[in-house]
PDB file of C-alpha atoms and ligand atoms in Angstrom:
ATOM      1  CA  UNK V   1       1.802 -12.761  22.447  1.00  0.00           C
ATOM      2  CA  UNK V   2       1.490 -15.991  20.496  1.00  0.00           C
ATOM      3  CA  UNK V   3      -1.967 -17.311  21.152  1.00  0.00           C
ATOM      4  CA  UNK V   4      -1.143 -21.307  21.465  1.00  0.00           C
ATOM      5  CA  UNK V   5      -2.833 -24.211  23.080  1.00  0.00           C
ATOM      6  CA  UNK V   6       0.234 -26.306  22.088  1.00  0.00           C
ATOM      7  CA  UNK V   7       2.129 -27.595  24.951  1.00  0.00           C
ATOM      8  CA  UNK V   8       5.355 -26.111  25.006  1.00  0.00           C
ATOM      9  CA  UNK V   9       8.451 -24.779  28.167  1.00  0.00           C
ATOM     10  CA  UNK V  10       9.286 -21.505  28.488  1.00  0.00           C
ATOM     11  CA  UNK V  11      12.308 -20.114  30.535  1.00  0.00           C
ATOM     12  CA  UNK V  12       9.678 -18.787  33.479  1.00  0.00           C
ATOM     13  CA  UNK V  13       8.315 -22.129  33.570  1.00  0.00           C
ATOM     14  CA  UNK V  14      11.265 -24.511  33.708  1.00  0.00           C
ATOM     15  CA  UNK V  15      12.684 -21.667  36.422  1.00  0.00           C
ATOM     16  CA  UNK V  16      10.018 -22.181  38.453  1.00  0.00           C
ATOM     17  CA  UNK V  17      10.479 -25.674  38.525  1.00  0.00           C
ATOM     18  CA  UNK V  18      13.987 -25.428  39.576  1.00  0.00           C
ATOM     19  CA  UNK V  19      13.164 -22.239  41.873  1.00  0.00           C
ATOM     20  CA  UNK V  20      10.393 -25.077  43.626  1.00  0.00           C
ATOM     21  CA  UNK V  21       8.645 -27.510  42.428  1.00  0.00           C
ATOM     22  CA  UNK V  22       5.525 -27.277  44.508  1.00  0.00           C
ATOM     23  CA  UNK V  23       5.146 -23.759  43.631  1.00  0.00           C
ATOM     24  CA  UNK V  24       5.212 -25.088  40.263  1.00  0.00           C
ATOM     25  CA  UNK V  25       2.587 -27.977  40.631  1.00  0.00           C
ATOM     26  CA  UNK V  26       0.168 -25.218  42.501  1.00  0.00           C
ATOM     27  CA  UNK V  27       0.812 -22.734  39.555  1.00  0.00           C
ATOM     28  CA  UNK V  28       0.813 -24.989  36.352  1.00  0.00           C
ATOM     29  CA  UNK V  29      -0.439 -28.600  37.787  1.00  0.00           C
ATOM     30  CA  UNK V  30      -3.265 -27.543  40.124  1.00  0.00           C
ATOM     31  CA  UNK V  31      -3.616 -24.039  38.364  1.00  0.00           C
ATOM     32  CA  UNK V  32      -4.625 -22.397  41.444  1.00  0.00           C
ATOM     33  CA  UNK V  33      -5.441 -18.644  40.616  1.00  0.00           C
ATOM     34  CA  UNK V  34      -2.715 -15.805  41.930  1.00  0.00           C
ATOM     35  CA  UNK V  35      -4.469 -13.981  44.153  1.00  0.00           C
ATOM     36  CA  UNK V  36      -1.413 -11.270  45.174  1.00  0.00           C
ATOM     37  CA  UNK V  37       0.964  -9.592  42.882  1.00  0.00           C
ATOM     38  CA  UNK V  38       4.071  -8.349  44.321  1.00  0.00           C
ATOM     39  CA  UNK V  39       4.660  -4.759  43.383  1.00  0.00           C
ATOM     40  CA  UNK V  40       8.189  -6.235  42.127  1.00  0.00           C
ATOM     41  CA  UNK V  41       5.864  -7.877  39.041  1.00  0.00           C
ATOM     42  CA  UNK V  42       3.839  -4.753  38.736  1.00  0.00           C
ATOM     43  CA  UNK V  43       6.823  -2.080  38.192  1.00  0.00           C
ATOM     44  CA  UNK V  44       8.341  -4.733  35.551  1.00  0.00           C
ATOM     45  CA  UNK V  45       5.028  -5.474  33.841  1.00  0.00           C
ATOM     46  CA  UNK V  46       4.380  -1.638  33.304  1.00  0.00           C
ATOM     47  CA  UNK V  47       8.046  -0.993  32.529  1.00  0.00           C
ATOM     48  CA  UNK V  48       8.229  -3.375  30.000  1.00  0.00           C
ATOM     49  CA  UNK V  49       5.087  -1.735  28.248  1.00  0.00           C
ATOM     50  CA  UNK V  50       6.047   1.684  28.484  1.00  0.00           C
ATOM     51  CA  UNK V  51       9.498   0.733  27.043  1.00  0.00           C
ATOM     52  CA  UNK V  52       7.372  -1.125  24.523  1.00  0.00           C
ATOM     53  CA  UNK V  53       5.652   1.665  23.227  1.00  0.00           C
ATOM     54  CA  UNK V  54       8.727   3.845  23.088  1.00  0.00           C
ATOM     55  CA  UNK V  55      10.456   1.300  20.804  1.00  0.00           C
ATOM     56  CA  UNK V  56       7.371   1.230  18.712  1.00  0.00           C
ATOM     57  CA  UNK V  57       7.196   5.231  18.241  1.00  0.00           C
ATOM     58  CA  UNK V  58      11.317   4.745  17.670  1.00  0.00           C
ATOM     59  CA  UNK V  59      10.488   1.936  14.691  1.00  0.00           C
ATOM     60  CA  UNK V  60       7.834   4.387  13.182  1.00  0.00           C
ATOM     61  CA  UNK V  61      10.185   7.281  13.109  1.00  0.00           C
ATOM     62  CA  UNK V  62       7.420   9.479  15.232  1.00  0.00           C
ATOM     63  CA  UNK V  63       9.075  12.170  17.739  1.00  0.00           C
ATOM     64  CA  UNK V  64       9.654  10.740  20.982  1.00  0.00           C
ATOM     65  CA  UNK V  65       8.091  12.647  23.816  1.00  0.00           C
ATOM     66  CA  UNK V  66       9.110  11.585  27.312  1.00  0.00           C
ATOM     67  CA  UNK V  67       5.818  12.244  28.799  1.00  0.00           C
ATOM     68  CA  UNK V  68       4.038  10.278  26.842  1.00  0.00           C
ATOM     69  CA  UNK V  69       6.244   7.182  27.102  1.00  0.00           C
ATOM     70  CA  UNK V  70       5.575   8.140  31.443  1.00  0.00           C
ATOM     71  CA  UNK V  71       2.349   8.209  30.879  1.00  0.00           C
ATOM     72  CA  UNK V  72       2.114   4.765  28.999  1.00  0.00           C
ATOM     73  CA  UNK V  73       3.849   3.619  31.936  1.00  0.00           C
ATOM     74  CA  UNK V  74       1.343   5.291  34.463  1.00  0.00           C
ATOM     75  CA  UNK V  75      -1.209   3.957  32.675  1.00  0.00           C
ATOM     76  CA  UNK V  76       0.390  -0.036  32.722  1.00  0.00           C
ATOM     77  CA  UNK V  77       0.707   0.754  36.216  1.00  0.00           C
ATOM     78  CA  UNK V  78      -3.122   1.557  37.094  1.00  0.00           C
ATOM     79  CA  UNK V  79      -3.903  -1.318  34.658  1.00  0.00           C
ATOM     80  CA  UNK V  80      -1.558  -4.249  36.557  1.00  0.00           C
ATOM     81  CA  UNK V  81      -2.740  -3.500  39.476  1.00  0.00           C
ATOM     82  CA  UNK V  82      -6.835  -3.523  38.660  1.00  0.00           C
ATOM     83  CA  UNK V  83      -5.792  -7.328  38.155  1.00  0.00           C
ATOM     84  CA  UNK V  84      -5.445  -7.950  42.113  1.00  0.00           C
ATOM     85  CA  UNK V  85      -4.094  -7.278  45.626  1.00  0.00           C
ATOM     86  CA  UNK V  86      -1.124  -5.432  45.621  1.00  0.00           C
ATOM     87  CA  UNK V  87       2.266  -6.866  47.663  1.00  0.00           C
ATOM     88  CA  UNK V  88       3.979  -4.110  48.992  1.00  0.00           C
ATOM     89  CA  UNK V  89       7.387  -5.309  50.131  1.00  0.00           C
ATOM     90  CA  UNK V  90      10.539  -3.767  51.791  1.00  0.00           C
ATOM     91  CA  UNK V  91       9.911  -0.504  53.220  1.00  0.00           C
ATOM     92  CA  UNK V  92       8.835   1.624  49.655  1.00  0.00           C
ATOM     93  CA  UNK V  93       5.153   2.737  49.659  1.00  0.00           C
ATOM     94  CA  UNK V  94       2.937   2.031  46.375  1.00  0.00           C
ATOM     95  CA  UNK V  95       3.704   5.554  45.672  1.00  0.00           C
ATOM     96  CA  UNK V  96       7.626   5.653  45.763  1.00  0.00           C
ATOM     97  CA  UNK V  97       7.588   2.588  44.240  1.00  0.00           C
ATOM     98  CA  UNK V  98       5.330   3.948  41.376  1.00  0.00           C
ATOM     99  CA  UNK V  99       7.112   6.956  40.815  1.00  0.00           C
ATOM    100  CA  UNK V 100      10.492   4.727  40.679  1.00  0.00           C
ATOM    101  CA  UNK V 101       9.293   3.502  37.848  1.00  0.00           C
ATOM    102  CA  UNK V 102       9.026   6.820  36.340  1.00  0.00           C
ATOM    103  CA  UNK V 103      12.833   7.621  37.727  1.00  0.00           C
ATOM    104  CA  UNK V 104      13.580   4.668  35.470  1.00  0.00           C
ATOM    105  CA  UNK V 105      11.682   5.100  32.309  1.00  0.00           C
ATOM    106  CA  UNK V 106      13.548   8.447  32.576  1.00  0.00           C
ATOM    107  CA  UNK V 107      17.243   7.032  32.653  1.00  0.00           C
ATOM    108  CA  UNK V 108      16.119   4.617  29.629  1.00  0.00           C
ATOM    109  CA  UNK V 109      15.444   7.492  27.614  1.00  0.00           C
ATOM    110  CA  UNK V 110      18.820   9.043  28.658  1.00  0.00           C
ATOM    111  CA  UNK V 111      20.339   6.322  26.991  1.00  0.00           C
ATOM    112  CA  UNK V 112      21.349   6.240  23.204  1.00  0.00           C
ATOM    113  CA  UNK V 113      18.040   4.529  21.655  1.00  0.00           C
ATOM    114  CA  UNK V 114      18.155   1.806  20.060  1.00  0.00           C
ATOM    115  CA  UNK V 115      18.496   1.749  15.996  1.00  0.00           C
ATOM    116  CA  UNK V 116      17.700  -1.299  13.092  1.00  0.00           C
ATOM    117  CA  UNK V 117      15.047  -2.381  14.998  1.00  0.00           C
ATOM    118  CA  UNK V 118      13.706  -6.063  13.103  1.00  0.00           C
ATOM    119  CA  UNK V 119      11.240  -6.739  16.166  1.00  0.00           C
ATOM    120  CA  UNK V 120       9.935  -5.463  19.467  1.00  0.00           C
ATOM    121  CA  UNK V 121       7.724  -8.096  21.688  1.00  0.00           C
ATOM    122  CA  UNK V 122       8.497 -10.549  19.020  1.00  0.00           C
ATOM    123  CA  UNK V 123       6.656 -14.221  20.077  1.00  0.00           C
ATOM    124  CA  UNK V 124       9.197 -17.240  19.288  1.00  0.00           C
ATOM    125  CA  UNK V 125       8.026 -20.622  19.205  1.00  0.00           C
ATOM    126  CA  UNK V 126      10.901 -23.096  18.594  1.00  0.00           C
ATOM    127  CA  UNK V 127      12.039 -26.560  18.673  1.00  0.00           C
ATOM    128  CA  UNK V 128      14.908 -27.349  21.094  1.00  0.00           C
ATOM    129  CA  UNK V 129      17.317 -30.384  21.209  1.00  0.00           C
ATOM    130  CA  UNK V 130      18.979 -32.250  23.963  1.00  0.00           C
ATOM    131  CA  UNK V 131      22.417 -33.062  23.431  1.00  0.00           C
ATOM    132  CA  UNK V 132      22.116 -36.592  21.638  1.00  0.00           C
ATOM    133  CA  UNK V 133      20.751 -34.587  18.836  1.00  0.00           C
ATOM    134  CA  UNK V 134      16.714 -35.406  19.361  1.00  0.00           C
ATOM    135  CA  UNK V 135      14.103 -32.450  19.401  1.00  0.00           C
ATOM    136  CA  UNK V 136      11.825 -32.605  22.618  1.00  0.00           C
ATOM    137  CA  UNK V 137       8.049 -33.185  22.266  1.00  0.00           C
ATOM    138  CA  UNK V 138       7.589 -29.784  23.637  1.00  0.00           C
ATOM    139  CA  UNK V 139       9.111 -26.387  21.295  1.00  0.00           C
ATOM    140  CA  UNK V 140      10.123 -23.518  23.597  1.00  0.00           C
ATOM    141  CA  UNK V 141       8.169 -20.194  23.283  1.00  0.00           C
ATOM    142  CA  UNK V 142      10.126 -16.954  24.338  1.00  0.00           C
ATOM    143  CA  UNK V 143       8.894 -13.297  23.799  1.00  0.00           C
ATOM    144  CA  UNK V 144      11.755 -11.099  23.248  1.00  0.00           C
ATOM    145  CA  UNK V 145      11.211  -7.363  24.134  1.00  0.00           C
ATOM    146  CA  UNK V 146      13.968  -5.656  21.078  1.00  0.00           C
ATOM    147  CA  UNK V 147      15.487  -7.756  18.280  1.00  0.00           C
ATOM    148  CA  UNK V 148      18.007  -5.034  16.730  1.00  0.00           C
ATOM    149  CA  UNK V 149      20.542  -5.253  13.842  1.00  0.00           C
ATOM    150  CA  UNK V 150      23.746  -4.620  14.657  1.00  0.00           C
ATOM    151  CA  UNK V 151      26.741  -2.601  12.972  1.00  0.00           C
ATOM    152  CA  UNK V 152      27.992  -5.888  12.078  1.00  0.00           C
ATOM    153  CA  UNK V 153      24.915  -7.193  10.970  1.00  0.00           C
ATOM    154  CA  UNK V 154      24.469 -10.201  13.320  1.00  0.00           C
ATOM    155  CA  UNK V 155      21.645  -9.880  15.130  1.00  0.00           C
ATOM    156  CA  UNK V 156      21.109  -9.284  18.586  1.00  0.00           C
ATOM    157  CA  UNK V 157      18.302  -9.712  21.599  1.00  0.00           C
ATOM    158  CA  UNK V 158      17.565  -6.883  24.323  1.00  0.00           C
ATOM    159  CA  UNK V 159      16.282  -8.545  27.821  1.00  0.00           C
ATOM    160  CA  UNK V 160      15.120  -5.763  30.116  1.00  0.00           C
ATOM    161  CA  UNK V 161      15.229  -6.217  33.447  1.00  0.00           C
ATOM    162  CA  UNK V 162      14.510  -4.614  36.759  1.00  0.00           C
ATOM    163  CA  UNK V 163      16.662  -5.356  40.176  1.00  0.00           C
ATOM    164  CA  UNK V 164      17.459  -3.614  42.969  1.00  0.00           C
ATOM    165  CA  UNK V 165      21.270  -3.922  41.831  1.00  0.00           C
ATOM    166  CA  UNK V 166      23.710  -4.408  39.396  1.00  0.00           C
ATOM    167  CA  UNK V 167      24.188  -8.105  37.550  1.00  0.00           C
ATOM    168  CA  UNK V 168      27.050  -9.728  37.772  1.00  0.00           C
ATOM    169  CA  UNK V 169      29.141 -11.253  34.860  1.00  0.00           C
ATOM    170  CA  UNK V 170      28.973 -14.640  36.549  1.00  0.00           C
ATOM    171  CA  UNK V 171      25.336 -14.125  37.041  1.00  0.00           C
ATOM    172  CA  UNK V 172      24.512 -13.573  33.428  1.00  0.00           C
ATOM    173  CA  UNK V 173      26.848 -16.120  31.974  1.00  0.00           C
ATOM    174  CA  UNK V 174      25.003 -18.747  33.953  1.00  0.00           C
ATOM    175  CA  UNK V 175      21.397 -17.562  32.981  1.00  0.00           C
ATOM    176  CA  UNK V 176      19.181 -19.806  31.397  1.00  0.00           C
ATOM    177  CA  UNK V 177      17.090 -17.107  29.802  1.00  0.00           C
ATOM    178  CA  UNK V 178      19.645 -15.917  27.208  1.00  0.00           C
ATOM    179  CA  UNK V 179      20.171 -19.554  26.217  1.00  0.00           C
ATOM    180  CA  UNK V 180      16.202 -19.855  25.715  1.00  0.00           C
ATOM    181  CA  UNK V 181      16.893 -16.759  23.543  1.00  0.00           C
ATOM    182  CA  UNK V 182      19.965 -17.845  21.202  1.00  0.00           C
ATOM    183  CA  UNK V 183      18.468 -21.038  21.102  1.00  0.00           C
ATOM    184  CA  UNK V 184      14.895 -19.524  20.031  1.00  0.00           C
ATOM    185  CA  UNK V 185      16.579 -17.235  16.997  1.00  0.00           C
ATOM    186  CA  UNK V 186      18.925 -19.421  15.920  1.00  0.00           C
ATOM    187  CA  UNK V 187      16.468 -21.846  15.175  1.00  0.00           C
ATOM    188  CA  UNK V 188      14.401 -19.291  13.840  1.00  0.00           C
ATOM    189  CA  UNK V 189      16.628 -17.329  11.554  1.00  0.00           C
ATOM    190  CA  UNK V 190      19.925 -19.458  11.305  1.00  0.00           C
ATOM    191  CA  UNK V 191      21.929 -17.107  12.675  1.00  0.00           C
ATOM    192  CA  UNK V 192      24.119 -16.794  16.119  1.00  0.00           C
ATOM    193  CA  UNK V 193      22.716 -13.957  18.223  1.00  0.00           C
ATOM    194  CA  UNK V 194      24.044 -11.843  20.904  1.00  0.00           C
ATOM    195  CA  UNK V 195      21.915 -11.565  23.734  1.00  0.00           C
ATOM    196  CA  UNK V 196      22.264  -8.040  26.013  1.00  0.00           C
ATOM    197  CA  UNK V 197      20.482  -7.792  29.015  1.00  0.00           C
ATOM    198  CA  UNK V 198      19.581  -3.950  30.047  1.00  0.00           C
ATOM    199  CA  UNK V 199      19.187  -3.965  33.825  1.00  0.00           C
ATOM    200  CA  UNK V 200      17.384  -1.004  35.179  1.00  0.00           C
ATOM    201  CA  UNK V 201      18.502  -0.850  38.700  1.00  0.00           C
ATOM    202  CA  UNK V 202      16.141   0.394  41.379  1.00  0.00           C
ATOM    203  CA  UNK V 203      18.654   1.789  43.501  1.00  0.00           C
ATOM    204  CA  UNK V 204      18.245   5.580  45.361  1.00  0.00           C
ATOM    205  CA  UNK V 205      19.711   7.155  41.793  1.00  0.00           C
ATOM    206  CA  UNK V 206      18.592   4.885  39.262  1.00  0.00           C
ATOM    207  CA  UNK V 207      20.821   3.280  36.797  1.00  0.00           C
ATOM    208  CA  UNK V 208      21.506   1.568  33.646  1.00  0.00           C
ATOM    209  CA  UNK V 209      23.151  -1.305  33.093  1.00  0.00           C
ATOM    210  CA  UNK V 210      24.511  -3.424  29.715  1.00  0.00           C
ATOM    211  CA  UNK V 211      25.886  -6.536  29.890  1.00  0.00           C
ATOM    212  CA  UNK V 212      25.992  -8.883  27.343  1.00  0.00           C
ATOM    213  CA  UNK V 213      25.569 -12.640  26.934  1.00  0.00           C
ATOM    214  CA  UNK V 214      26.735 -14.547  24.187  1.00  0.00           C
ATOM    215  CA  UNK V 215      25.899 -18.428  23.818  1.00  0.00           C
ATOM    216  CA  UNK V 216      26.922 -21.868  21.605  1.00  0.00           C
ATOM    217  CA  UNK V 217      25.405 -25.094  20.765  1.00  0.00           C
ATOM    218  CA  UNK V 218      27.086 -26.337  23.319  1.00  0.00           C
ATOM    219  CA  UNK V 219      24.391 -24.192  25.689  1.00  0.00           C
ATOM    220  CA  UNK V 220      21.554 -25.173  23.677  1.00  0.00           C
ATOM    221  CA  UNK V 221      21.760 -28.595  24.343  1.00  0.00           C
ATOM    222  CA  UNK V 222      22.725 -28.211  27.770  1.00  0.00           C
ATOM    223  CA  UNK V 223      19.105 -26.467  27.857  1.00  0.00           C
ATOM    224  CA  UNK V 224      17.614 -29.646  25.915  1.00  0.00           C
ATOM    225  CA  UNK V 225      18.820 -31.958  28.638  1.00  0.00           C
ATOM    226  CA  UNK V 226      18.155 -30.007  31.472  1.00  0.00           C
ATOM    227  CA  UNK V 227      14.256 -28.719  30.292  1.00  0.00           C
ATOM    228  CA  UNK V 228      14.386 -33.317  29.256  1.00  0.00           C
ATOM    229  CA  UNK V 229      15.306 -33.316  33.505  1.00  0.00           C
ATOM    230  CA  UNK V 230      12.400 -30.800  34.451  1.00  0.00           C
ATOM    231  CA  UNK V 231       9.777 -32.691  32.094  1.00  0.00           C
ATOM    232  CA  UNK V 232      10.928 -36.124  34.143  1.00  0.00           C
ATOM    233  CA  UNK V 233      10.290 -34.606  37.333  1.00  0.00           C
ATOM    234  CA  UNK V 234       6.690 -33.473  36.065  1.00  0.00           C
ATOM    235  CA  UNK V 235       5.649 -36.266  34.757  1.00  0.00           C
ATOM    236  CA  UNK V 236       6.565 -38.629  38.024  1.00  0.00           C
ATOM    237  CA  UNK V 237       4.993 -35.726  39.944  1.00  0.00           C
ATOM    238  CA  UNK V 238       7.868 -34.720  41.442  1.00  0.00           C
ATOM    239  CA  UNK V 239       6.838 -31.959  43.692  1.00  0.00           C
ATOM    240  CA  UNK V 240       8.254 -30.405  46.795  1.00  0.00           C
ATOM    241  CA  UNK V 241       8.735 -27.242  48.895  1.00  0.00           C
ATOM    242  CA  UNK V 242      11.824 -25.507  48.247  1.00  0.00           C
ATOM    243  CA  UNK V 243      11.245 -22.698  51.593  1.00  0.00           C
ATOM    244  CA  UNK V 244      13.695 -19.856  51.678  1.00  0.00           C
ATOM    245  CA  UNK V 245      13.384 -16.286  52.696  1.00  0.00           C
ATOM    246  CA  UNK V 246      14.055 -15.257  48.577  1.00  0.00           C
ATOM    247  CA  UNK V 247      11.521 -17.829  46.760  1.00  0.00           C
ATOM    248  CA  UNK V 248       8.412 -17.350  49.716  1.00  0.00           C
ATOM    249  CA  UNK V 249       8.390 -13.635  50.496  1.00  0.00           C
ATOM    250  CA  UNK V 250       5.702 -12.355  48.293  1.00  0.00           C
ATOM    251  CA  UNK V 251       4.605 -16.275  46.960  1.00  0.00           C
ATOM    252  CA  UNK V 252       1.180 -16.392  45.845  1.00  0.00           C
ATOM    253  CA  UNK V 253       0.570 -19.598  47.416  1.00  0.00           C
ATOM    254  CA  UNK V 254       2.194 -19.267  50.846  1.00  0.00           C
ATOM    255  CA  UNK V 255      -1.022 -20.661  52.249  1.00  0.00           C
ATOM    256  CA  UNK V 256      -1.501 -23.812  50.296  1.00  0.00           C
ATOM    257  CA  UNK V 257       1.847 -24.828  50.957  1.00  0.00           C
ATOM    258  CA  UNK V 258       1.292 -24.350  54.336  1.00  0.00           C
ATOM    259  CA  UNK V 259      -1.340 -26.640  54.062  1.00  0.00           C
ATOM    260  CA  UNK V 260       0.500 -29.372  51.598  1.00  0.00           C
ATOM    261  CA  UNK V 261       0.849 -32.644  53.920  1.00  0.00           C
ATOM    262  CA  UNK V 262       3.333 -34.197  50.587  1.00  0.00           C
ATOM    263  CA  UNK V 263       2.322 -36.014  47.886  1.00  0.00           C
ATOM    264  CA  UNK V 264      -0.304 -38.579  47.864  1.00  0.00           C
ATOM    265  CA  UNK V 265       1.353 -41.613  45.832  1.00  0.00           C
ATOM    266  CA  UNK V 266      -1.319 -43.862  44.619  1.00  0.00           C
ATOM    267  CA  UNK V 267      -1.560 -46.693  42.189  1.00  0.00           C
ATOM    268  CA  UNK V 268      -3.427 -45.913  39.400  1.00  0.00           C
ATOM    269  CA  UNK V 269      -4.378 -48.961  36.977  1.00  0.00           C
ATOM    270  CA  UNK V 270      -3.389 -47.592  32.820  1.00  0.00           C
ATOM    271  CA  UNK V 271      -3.862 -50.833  31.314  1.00  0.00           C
ATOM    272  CA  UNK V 272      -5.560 -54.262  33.204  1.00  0.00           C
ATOM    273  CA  UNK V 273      -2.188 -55.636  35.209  1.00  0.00           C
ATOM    274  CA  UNK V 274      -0.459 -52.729  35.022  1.00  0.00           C
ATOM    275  CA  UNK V 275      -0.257 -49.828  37.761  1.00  0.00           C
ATOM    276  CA  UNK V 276       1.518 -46.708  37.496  1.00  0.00           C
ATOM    277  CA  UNK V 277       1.811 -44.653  40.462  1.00  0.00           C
ATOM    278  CA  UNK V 278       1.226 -41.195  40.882  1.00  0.00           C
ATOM    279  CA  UNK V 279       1.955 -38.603  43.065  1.00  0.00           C
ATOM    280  CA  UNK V 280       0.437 -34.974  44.917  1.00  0.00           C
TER     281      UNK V 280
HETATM  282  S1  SF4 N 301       5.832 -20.651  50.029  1.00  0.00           S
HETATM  283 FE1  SF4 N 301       7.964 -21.109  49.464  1.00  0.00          FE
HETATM  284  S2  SF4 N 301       8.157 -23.333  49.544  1.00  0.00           S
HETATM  285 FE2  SF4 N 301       5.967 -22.836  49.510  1.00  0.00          FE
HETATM  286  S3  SF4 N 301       5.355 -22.965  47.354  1.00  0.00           S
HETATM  287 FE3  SF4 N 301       5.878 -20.824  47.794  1.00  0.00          FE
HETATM  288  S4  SF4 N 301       8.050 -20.652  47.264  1.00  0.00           S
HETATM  289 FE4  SF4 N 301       7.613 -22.825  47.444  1.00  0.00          FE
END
């Protein structure tokens, strides 16, 4: 992970923002610690390092051995949750939904593994332009788990997921994530990439899914004007509850938003004769 005290967006903050803003403000305004992760975060978290590792020991040309890469993600496991309280939702126990995980790391490595790997985990920070041609004040940074060479020799960006079912085409051709991706690289490199997303699915026989995503400047400056849109709304402290069965099962900070009684607007004086309100 890029280690940067420069301000930047990245697609799980501007989400957030548009998933609910208060959630945001309590998250990345007020910086209130998470006290409860859902087990939901802590299967992908260790997934994404076991699958990690495996690409690593794929780059290096070492023999793959399946228990290892299940152990890697046993080990993730134990490590995500040391970090705090435990979620469990829906009606799995920790322990099915730990050994899911090892259900899934074993259907990865059914599937053909990946080959001309350039990157795995690869840190991106970029510059990103609306669509009147101006670069924000903020870059983007993305982390993208596989960069691979293609047959063709474009280039292309693996997203893995988890979800308890399949993606739909629709679904992934509105995503913002592959956008922060093609944008990312192609400012980067100078070339076009594919993005595929590879959906583990956490249903009772665990699958694998491929779907790909493929994006234009057109997109990327879509994603300049909206992430212009979110940095508006922050800065006028633009915060509210968005409830809803989906974004408050499992949220961290179910009781401070019970608590939030809106935002405080004040006037706040930034030069002598001029006020500037402010709000939460
Ligand atoms: S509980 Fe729901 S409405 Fe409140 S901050 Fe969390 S997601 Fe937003």
């Amino acid at each position: 992970m890029i280690k940067t005290t420069r301000p930047h967006w990245s697609y799980s903050s501007v989400s957030q923002y548009l998933k609910c803003p208060l959630q945001y403000h309590f998250e990345r305004v007020q910086k209130l610690p998470r006290k409860t992760l859902s087990d939901a975060q802590v299967l992908g978290s260790a997934l994404h390092s076991a699958l990690a590792h495996y690409h690593r020991t794929i780059q290096s040309g070492d023999p793959v051995q399946a228990q290892q890469i299940q152990a890697a993600y046993l080990a993730a496991w134990d490590e995500q949750e040391a970090r705090g309280q435990v979620v469990h939702s829906g009606d799995k126990s920790r322990e099915d939904t730990r050994s899911l995980g090892v259900a899934l790391v074993e259907v990865y490595l059914k599937e053909p593994p990946p080959t001309n790997i350039v990157a795995i985990e690869k840190p991106m920070l970029a510059p990103i332009a609306n669509s009147r041609g101006d670069y924000l004040e903020k870059p983007i940074l993305v982390v993208a788990d596989l960069i691979t060479r293609q047959d063709d020799n474009s280039l292309q960006v693996g997203e893995l997921k988890t979800s308890g079912r399949s993606y739909s085409e629709s679904e992934v051709a509105t995503s913002l994530q592959p956008t922060f991706y093609a944008n990312a690289l192609y400012e980067m490199t100078g070339e076009e990439p594919a993005v595929e997303f590879t959906v583990l699915v956490k249903t009772r026989s665990p699958k694998v899914q491929k779907i790909q995503a493929i994006r234009t400047s057109t997109d990327y400056q879509r994603l300049g004007d909206l992430i212009g849109a979110v940095e508006t709304g922050v800065e006028a402290g633009v915060f509210y509850p968005v409830e809803s069965p989906l974004n408050c099962s499992g949220c961290a900070f179910y009781r401070p938003c019970r608590e939030w009684t809106g935002n405080r607007r004040q006037e706040v004086n930034i030069h002598p004769g001029v006020k500037e309100v402010v709000g939460c």
